[in-house]
Amino acid sequence: MDLNAFYGVVSAINFTLLGLWWVAMRDRPEVGDRGASGRRMAYLVSLQFLIPGTMALLSQVAPDVPALWRSSFAIAGIAGAIGVILLAPMVDRIRDGGLVAAALRFIVAPLYAVVAVVALFPGLPKALHLGLTPLQVEGILLCLLVFLGVQIAWAVHMAPRPESES
């Protein structure tokens, strides 16, 4: 598949998922109504779609200028890792959120870190004999991040309502 087409699809999917997350939050206002912590959790979940979508969008601006996609992916990888590290303890506090919080800490945060590492060291895929270009490796990582982002949103949205609101 052409990488421009791939990143265009990934961008569209992520911004669609972001819109769906906003709609889902209207269905579960108590998630955001738990004060600053609830709003922060809803926002950090939204970053799971906003960051990959923005990365994919920026990769299309000037694909022949590697410094652009590399810098945007490095910044996004760092921001994504920080976001999931901040999100993990919040998810851990919701009932049955322990497994998702562990996935955030031990799978999603490292994936975002790998996004930043590949962007900063684009020769890494070749050095590891992966047979893929750096943008192809980043594309695979984005697919994994989108999949995991949907799982995170599902877990937060489908968490049991607090006892007082049931």
PDB file of N, CA and C in Angstrom, residues 30-45 86-87 89-91 94:
ATOM      1  N   GLU A  30     -20.851  11.034  33.895  1.00  0.00           N
ATOM      2  CA  GLU A  30     -20.215  10.915  35.209  1.00  0.00           C
ATOM      3  C   GLU A  30     -18.707  10.715  35.107  1.00  0.00           C
ATOM      4  N   VAL A  31     -18.229  10.221  33.964  1.00  0.00           N
ATOM      5  CA  VAL A  31     -16.778  10.068  33.802  1.00  0.00           C
ATOM      6  C   VAL A  31     -16.119  11.439  33.856  1.00  0.00           C
ATOM      7  N   GLY A  32     -16.670  12.389  33.127  1.00  0.00           N
ATOM      8  CA  GLY A  32     -16.108  13.733  33.125  1.00  0.00           C
ATOM      9  C   GLY A  32     -16.589  14.604  34.275  1.00  0.00           C
ATOM     10  N   ASP A  33     -17.700  14.203  34.910  1.00  0.00           N
ATOM     11  CA  ASP A  33     -18.260  15.011  35.991  1.00  0.00           C
ATOM     12  C   ASP A  33     -17.664  14.691  37.349  1.00  0.00           C
ATOM     13  N   ARG A  34     -16.690  13.821  37.405  1.00  0.00           N
ATOM     14  CA  ARG A  34     -16.066  13.487  38.687  1.00  0.00           C
ATOM     15  C   ARG A  34     -15.020  14.529  39.071  1.00  0.00           C
ATOM     16  N   GLY A  35     -15.192  15.717  38.581  1.00  0.00           N
ATOM     17  CA  GLY A  35     -14.240  16.775  38.894  1.00  0.00           C
ATOM     18  C   GLY A  35     -13.084  16.779  37.917  1.00  0.00           C
ATOM     19  N   ALA A  36     -12.034  17.449  38.327  1.00  0.00           N
ATOM     20  CA  ALA A  36     -10.867  17.607  37.456  1.00  0.00           C
ATOM     21  C   ALA A  36     -10.271  16.259  37.074  1.00  0.00           C
ATOM     22  N   SER A  37     -10.272  15.317  37.979  1.00  0.00           N
ATOM     23  CA  SER A  37      -9.693  13.999  37.699  1.00  0.00           C
ATOM     24  C   SER A  37     -10.447  13.274  36.587  1.00  0.00           C
ATOM     25  N   GLY A  38     -11.780  13.326  36.624  1.00  0.00           N
ATOM     26  CA  GLY A  38     -12.576  12.678  35.587  1.00  0.00           C
ATOM     27  C   GLY A  38     -12.402  13.332  34.229  1.00  0.00           C
ATOM     28  N   ARG A  39     -12.376  14.655  34.223  1.00  0.00           N
ATOM     29  CA  ARG A  39     -12.158  15.367  32.959  1.00  0.00           C
ATOM     30  C   ARG A  39     -10.763  15.071  32.408  1.00  0.00           C
ATOM     31  N   ARG A  40      -9.789  14.995  33.303  1.00  0.00           N
ATOM     32  CA  ARG A  40      -8.425  14.689  32.866  1.00  0.00           C
ATOM     33  C   ARG A  40      -8.366  13.282  32.273  1.00  0.00           C
ATOM     34  N   MET A  41      -9.048  12.327  32.904  1.00  0.00           N
ATOM     35  CA  MET A  41      -9.049  10.967  32.381  1.00  0.00           C
ATOM     36  C   MET A  41      -9.704  10.925  31.002  1.00  0.00           C
ATOM     37  N   ALA A  42     -10.832  11.594  30.841  1.00  0.00           N
ATOM     38  CA  ALA A  42     -11.504  11.617  29.539  1.00  0.00           C
ATOM     39  C   ALA A  42     -10.601  12.247  28.483  1.00  0.00           C
ATOM     40  N   TYR A  43      -9.902  13.316  28.853  1.00  0.00           N
ATOM     41  CA  TYR A  43      -8.984  13.975  27.915  1.00  0.00           C
ATOM     42  C   TYR A  43      -7.812  13.065  27.563  1.00  0.00           C
ATOM     43  N   LEU A  44      -7.232  12.409  28.564  1.00  0.00           N
ATOM     44  CA  LEU A  44      -6.085  11.535  28.298  1.00  0.00           C
ATOM     45  C   LEU A  44      -6.483  10.348  27.426  1.00  0.00           C
ATOM     46  N   VAL A  45      -7.708   9.860  27.583  1.00  0.00           N
ATOM     47  CA  VAL A  45      -8.185   8.808  26.675  1.00  0.00           C
ATOM     48  C   VAL A  45      -8.311   9.379  25.268  1.00  0.00           C
ATOM     49  N   LEU A  86       0.381   9.096  32.711  1.00  0.00           N
ATOM     50  CA  LEU A  86      -0.552   9.857  33.547  1.00  0.00           C
ATOM     51  C   LEU A  86      -1.924   9.191  33.626  1.00  0.00           C
ATOM     52  N   LEU A  87      -2.329   8.526  32.557  1.00  0.00           N
ATOM     53  CA  LEU A  87      -3.643   7.883  32.503  1.00  0.00           C
ATOM     54  C   LEU A  87      -3.699   6.596  33.321  1.00  0.00           C
ATOM     55  N   PRO A  89      -2.687   5.444  36.343  1.00  0.00           N
ATOM     56  CA  PRO A  89      -3.228   5.406  37.709  1.00  0.00           C
ATOM     57  C   PRO A  89      -4.712   5.754  37.779  1.00  0.00           C
ATOM     58  N   MET A  90      -5.192   6.584  36.861  1.00  0.00           N
ATOM     59  CA  MET A  90      -6.617   6.922  36.841  1.00  0.00           C
ATOM     60  C   MET A  90      -7.445   5.709  36.439  1.00  0.00           C
ATOM     61  N   VAL A  91      -6.965   4.986  35.433  1.00  0.00           N
ATOM     62  CA  VAL A  91      -7.669   3.782  34.984  1.00  0.00           C
ATOM     63  C   VAL A  91      -7.607   2.715  36.070  1.00  0.00           C
ATOM     64  N   ILE A  94     -10.531   2.868  38.528  1.00  0.00           N
ATOM     65  CA  ILE A  94     -11.886   2.439  38.178  1.00  0.00           C
ATOM     66  C   ILE A  94     -11.984   0.942  38.430  1.00  0.00           C
TER      67      ILE A  94
END
